[in-house]
PDB file of C-alpha atoms and ligand atoms in Angstrom:
ATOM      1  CA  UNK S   1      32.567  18.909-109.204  1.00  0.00           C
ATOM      2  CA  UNK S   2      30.798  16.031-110.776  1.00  0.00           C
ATOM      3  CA  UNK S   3      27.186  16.687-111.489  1.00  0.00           C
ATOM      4  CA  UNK S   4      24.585  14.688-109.634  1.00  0.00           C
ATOM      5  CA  UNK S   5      21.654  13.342-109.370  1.00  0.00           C
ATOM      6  CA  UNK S   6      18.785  16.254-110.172  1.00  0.00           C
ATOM      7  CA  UNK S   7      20.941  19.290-109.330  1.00  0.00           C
ATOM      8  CA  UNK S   8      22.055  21.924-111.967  1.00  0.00           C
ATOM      9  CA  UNK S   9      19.544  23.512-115.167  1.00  0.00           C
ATOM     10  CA  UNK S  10      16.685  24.285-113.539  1.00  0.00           C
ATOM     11  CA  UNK S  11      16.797  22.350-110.359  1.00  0.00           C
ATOM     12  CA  UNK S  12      13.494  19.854-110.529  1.00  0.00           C
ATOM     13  CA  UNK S  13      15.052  17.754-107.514  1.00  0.00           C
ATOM     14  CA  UNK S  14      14.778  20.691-105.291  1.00  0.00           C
ATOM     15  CA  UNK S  15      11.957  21.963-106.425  1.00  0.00           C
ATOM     16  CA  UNK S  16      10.070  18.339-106.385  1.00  0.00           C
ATOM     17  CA  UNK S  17      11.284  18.036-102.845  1.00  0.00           C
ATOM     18  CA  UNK S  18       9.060  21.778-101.930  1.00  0.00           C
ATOM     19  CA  UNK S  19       5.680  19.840-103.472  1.00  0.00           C
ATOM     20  CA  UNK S  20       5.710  16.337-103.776  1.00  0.00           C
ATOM     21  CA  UNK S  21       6.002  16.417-107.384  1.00  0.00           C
ATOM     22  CA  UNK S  22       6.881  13.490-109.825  1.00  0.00           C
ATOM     23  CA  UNK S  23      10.249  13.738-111.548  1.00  0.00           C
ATOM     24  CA  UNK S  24      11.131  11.330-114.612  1.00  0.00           C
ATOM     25  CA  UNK S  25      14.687  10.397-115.134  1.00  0.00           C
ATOM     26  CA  UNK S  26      15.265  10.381-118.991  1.00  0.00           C
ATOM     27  CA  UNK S  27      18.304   8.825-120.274  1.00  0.00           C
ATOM     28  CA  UNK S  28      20.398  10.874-123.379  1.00  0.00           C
ATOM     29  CA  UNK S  29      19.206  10.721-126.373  1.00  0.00           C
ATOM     30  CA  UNK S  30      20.946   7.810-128.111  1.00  0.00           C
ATOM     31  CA  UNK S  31      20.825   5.532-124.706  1.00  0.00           C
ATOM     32  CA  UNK S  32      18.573   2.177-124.996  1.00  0.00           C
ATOM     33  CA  UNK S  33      17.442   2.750-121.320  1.00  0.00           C
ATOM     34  CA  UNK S  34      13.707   3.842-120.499  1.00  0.00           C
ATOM     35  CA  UNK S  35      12.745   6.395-118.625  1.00  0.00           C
ATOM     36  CA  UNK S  36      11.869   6.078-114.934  1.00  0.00           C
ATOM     37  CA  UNK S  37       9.452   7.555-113.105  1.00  0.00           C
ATOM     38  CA  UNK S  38      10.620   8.412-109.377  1.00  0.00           C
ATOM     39  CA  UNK S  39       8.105   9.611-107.242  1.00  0.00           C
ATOM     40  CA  UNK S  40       9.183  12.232-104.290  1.00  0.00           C
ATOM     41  CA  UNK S  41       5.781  12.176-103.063  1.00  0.00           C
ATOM     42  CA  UNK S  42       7.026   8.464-101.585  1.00  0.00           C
ATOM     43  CA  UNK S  43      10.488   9.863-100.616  1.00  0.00           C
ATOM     44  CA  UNK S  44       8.969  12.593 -98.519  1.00  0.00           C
ATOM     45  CA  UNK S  45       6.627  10.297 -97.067  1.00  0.00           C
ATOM     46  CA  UNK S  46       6.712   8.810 -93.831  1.00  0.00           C
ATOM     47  CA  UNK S  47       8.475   4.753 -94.253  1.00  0.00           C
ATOM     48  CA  UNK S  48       5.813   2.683 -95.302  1.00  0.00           C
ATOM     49  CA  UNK S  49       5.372  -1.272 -94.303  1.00  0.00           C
ATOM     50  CA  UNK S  50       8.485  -2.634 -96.775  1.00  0.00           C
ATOM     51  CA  UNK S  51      10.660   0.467 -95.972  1.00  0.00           C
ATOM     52  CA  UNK S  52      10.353  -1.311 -92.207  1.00  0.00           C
ATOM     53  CA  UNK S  53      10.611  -4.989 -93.201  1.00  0.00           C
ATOM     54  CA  UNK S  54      13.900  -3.627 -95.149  1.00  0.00           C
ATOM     55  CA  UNK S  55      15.447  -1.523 -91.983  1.00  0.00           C
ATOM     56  CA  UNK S  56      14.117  -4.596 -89.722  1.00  0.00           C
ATOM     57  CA  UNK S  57      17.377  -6.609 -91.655  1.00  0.00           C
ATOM     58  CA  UNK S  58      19.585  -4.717 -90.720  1.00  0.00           C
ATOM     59  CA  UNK S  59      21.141  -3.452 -87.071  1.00  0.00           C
ATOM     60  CA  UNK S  60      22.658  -0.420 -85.878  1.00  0.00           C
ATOM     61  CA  UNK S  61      24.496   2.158 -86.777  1.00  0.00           C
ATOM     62  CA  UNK S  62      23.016   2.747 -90.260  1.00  0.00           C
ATOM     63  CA  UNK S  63      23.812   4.506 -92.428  1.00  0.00           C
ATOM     64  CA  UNK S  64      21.490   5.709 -95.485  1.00  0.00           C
ATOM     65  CA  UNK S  65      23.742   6.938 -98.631  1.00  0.00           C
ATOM     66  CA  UNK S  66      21.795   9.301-100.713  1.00  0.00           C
ATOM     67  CA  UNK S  67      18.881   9.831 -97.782  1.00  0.00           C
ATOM     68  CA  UNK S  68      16.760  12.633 -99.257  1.00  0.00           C
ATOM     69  CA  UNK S  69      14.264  13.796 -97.260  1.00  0.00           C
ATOM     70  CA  UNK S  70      14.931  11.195 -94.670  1.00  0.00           C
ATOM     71  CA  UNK S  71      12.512   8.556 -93.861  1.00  0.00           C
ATOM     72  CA  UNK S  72      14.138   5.548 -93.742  1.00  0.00           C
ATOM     73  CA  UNK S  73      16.684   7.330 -91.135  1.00  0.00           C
ATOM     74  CA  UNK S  74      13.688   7.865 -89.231  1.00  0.00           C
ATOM     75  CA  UNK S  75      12.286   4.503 -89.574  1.00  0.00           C
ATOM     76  CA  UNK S  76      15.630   3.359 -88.579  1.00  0.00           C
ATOM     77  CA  UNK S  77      15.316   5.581 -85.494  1.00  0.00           C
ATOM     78  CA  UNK S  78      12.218   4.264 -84.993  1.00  0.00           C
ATOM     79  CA  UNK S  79      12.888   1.114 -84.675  1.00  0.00           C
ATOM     80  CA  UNK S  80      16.062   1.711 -82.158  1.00  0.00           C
ATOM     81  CA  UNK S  81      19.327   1.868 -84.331  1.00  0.00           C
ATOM     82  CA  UNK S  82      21.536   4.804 -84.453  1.00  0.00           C
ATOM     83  CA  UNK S  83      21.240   5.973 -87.894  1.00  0.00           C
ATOM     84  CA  UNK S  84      22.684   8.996 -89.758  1.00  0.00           C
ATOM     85  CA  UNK S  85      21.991  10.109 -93.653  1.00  0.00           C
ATOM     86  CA  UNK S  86      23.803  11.565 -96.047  1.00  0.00           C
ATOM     87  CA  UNK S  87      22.530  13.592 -99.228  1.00  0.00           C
ATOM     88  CA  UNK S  88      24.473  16.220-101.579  1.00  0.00           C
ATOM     89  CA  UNK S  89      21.555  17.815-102.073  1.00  0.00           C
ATOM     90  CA  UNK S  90      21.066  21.298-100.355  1.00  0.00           C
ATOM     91  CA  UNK S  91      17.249  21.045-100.579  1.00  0.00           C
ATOM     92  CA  UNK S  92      17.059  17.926 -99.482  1.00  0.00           C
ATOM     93  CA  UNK S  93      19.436  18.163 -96.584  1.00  0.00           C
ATOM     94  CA  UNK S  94      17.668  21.507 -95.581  1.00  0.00           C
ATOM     95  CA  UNK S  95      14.150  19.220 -95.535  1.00  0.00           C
ATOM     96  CA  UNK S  96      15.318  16.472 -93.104  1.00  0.00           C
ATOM     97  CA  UNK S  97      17.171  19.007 -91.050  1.00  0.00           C
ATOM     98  CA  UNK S  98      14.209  20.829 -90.552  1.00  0.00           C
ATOM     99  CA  UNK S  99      12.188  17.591 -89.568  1.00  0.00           C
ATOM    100  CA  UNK S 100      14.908  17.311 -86.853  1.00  0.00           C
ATOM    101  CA  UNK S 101      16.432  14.090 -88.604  1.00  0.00           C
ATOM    102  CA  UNK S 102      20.222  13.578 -88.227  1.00  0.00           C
ATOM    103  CA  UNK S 103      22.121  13.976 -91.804  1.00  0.00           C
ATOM    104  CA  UNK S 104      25.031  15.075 -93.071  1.00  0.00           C
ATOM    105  CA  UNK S 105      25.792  17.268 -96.315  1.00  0.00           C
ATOM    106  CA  UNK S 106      28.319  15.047 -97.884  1.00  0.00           C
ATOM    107  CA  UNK S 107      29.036  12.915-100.961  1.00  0.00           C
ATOM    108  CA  UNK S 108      29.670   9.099-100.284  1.00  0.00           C
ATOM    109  CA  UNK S 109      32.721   9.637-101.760  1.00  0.00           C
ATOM    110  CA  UNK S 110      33.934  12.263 -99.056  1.00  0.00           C
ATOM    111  CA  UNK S 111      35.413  11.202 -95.223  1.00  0.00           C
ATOM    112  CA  UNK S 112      32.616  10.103 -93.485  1.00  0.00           C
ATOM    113  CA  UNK S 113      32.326   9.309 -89.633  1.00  0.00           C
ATOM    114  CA  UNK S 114      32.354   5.667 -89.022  1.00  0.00           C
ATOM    115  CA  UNK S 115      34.126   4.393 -91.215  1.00  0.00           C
ATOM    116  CA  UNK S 116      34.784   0.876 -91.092  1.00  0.00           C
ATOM    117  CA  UNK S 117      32.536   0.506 -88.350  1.00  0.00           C
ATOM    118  CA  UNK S 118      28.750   1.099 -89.721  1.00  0.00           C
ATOM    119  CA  UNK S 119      26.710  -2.352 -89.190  1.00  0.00           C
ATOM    120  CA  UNK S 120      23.976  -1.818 -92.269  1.00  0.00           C
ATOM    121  CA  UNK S 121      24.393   1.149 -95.230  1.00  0.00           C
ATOM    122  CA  UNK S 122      21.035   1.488 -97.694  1.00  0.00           C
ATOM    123  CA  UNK S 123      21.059   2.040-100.799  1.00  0.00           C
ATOM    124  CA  UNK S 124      17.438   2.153-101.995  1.00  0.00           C
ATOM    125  CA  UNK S 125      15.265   4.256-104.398  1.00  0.00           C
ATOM    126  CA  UNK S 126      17.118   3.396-106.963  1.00  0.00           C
ATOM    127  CA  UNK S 127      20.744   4.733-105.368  1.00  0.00           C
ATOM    128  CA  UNK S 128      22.844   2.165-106.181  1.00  0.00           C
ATOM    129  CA  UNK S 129      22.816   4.474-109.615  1.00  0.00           C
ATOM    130  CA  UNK S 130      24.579   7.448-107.604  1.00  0.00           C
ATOM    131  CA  UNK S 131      28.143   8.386-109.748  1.00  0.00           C
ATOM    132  CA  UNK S 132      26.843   6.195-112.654  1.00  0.00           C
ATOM    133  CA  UNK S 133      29.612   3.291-111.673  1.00  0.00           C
ATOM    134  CA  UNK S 134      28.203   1.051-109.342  1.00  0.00           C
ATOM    135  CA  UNK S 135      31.156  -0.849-108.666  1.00  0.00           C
ATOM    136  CA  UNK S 136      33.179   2.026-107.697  1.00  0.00           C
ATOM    137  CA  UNK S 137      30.061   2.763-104.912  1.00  0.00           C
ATOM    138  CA  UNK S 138      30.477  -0.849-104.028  1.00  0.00           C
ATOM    139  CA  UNK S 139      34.029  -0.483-102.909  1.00  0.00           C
ATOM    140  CA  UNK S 140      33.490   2.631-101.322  1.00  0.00           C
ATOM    141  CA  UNK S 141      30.936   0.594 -99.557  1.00  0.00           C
ATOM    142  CA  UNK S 142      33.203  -1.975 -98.585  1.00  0.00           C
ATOM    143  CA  UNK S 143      35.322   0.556 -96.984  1.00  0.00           C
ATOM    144  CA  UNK S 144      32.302   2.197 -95.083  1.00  0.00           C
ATOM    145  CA  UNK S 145      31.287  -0.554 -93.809  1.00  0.00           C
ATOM    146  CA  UNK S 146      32.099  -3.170 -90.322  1.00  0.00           C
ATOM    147  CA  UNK S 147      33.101  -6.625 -91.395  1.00  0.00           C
ATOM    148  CA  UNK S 148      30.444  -8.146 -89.284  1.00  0.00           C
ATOM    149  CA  UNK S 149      27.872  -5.772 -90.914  1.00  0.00           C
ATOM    150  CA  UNK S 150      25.992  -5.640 -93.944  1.00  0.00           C
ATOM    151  CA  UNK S 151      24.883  -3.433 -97.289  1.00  0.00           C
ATOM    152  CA  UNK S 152      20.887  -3.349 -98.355  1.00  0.00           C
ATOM    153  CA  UNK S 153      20.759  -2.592-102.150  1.00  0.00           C
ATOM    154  CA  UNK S 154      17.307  -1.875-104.159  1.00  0.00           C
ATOM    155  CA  UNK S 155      17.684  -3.503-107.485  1.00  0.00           C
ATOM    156  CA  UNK S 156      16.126  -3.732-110.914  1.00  0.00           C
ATOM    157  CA  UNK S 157      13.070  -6.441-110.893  1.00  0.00           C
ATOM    158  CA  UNK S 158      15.322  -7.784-114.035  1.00  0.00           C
ATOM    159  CA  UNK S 159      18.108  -9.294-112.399  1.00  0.00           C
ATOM    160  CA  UNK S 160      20.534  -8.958-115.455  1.00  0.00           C
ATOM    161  CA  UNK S 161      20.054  -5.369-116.092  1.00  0.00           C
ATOM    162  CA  UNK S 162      23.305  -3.219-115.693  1.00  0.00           C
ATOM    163  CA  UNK S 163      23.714  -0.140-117.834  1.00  0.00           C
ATOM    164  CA  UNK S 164      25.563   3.101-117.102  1.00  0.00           C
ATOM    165  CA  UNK S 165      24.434   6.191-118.590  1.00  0.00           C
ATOM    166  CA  UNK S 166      24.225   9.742-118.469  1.00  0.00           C
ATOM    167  CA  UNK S 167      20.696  11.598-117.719  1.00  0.00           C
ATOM    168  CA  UNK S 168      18.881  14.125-117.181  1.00  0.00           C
ATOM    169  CA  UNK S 169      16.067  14.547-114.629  1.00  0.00           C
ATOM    170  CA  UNK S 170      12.926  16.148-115.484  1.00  0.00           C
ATOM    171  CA  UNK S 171       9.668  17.737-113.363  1.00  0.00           C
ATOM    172  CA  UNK S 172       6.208  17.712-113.699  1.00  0.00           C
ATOM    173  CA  UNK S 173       7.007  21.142-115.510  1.00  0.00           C
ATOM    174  CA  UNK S 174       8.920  20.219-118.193  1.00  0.00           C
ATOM    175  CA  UNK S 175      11.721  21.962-116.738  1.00  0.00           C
ATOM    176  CA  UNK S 176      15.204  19.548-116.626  1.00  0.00           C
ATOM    177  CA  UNK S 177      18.073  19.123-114.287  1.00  0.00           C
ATOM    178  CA  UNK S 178      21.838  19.336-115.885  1.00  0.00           C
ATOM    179  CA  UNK S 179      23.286  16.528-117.207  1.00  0.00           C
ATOM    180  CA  UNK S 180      24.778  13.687-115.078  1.00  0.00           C
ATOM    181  CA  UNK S 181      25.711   9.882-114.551  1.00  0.00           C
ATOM    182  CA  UNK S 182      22.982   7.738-113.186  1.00  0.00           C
ATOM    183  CA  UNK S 183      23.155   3.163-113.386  1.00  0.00           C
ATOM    184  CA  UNK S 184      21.114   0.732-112.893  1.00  0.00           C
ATOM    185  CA  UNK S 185      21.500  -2.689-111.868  1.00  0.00           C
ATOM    186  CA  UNK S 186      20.206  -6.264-111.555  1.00  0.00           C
ATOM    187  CA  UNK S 187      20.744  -8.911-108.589  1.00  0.00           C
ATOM    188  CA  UNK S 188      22.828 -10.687-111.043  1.00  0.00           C
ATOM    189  CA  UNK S 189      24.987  -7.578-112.099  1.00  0.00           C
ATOM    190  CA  UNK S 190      25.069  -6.588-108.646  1.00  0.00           C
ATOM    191  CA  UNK S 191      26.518 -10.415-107.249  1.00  0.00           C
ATOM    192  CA  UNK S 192      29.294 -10.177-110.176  1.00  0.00           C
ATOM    193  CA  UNK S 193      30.141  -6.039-108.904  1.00  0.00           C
ATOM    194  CA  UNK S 194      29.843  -7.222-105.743  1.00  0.00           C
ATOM    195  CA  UNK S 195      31.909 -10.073-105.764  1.00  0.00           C
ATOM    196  CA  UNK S 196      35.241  -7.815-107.079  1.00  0.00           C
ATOM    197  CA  UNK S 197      34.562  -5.472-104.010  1.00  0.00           C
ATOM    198  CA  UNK S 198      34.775  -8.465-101.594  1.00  0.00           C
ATOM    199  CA  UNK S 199      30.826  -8.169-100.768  1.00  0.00           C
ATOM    200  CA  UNK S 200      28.611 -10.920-101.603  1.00  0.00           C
ATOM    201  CA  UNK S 201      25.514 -11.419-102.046  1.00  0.00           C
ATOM    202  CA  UNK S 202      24.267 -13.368 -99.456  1.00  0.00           C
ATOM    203  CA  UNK S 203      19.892 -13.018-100.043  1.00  0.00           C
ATOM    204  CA  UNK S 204      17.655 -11.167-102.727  1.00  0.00           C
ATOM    205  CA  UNK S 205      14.358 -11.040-102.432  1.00  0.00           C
ATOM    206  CA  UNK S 206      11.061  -9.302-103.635  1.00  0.00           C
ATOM    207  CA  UNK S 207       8.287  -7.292-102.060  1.00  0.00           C
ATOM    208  CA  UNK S 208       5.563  -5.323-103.111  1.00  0.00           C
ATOM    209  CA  UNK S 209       6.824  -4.895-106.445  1.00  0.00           C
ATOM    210  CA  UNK S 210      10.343  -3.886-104.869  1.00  0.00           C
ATOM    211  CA  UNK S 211      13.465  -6.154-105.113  1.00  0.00           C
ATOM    212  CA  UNK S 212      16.291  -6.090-102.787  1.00  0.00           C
ATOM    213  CA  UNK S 213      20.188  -7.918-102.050  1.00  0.00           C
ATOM    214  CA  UNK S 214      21.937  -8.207 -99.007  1.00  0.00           C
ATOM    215  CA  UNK S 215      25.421  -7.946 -99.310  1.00  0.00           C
ATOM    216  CA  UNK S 216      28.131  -9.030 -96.624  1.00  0.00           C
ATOM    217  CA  UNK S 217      31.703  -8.811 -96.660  1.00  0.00           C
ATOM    218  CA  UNK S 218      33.380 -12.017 -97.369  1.00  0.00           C
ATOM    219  CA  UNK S 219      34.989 -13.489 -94.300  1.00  0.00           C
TER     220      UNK S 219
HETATM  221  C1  SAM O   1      17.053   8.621-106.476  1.00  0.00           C
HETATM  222  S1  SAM O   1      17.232   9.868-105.230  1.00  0.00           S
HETATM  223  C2  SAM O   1      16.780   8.919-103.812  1.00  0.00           C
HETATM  224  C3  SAM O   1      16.158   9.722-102.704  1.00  0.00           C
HETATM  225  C4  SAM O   1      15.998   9.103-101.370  1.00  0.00           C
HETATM  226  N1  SAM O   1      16.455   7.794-101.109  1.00  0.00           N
HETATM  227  C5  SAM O   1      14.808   9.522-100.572  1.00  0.00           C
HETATM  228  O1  SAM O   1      14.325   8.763 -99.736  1.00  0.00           O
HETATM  229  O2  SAM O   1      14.358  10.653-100.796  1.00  0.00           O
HETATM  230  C6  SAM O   1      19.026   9.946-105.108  1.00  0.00           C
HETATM  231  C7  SAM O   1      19.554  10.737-103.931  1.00  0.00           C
HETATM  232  O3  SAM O   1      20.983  10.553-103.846  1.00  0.00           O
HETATM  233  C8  SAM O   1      21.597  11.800-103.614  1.00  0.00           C
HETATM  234  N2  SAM O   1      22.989  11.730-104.092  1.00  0.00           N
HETATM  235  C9  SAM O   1      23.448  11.846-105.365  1.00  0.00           C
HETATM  236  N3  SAM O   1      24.778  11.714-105.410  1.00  0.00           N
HETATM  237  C10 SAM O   1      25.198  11.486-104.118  1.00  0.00           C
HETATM  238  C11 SAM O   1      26.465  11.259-103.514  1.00  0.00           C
HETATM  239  N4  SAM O   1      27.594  11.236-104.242  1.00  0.00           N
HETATM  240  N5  SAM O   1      26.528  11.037-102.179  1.00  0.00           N
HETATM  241  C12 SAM O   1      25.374  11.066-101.425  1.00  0.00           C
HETATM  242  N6  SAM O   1      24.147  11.293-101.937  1.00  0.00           N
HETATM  243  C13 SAM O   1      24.047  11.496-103.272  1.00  0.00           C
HETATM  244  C14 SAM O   1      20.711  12.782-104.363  1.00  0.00           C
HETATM  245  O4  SAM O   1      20.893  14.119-103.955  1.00  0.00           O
HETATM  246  C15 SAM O   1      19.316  12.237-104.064  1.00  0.00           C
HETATM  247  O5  SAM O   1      18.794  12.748-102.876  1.00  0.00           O
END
């Protein structure tokens, strides 16, 4: 199975997820990339004011790939949609479970109910990195998703950023995750990716120091 994000070595995702700890995500040795702080504390947290102005784009059902603890399928309950989430992770799964939010154990990559038919997908917190190839996540998006519907990406603040690497993640500990690919990507990179999927990108825009597309699948 191909690793992913956090999982493996000595399991900092998991643990992170137990108490709110901070996890950097460090890029091989050898990679230009810097490393990026990502803060579970926020993930674990209820959605704040531009989680809602983000779900408030969108319609129902949606769908949040790579949900982790689950807030923005609450917020998305909250504000009326159907919404389901989907995480690899075991711990994570096992926290929005347990908070009575409705996920599914399952890799974007694997069947998934819906498909065709889901009016928004998320990918936010930086998931657009998830299997280190974004544009093979952007045509499994394509396929996921209605063609009246649309696909809510968190990009880089530099829109012409788009590296692929391999990483590993590491807690407040010291102690590190195994090995495994991660991307990032600007709106620019992300239009071009887009594009060859038969999504465009129809809107970016910034807020509180958070940038985000909005993708919809060309007529
Ligand atoms: C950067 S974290 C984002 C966490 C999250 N958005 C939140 O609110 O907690 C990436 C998440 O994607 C999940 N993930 C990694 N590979 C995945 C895959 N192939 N399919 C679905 N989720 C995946 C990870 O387990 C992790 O929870």
């Amino acid at each position: 199975m191909t690793p992913t994000f956090g999982a493996g070595g000595d399991e900092p995702y998991a643990r992170a997820l137990q108490n709110d700890g901070q996890l950097l995500l460090v890029p091989a040795a050898g990679n230009s990339a810097a490393s990026l702080v990502m803060d579970v504390a926020r993930w674990s947290a209820a959605a704040d004011a531009t989680d809602m102005s983000l779900i408030e784009e969108g319609s129902g059902p949606l769908l949040d790939i790579g949900c982790g603890p689950g807030r923005m399928v609450r917020a998305a309950l909250t504000a009326g949609y159907s919404a389901l989430g989907i995480d690899v992770s075991d711990a994570a799964i096992g926290v929005a479970e347990a908070a009575g939010v409705p996920v599914l154990r399952a890799s974007v990559f694997d069947p998934l109910p819906l498909e065709g038919a889901w009016m928004t997908l998320l990918l936010v917190d930086g998931n657009i990195g998830i299997g280190g190839d974004p544009s093979a996540l952007l045509e499994r998006c394509a396929e996921l998703l209605s063609s009246t519907g649309c696909l809510l990406v968190e990009v880089q603040q530099d829109a012409s950023v788009d590296r692929s690497y391999e990483c590993t993640i590491v807690g407040d500990d010291g102690r590190a995750s195994a090995s495994f690919p991660w991307a990032e990507i600007g709106a620019a990179a992300l239009a071009r990716r887009g594009s060859a999927a038969g999504l465009d990108v129809v809107q970016t825009w910034s807020r509180d120091g958070r940038t985000f597309c909005r993708l919809e699948p060309r007529p």
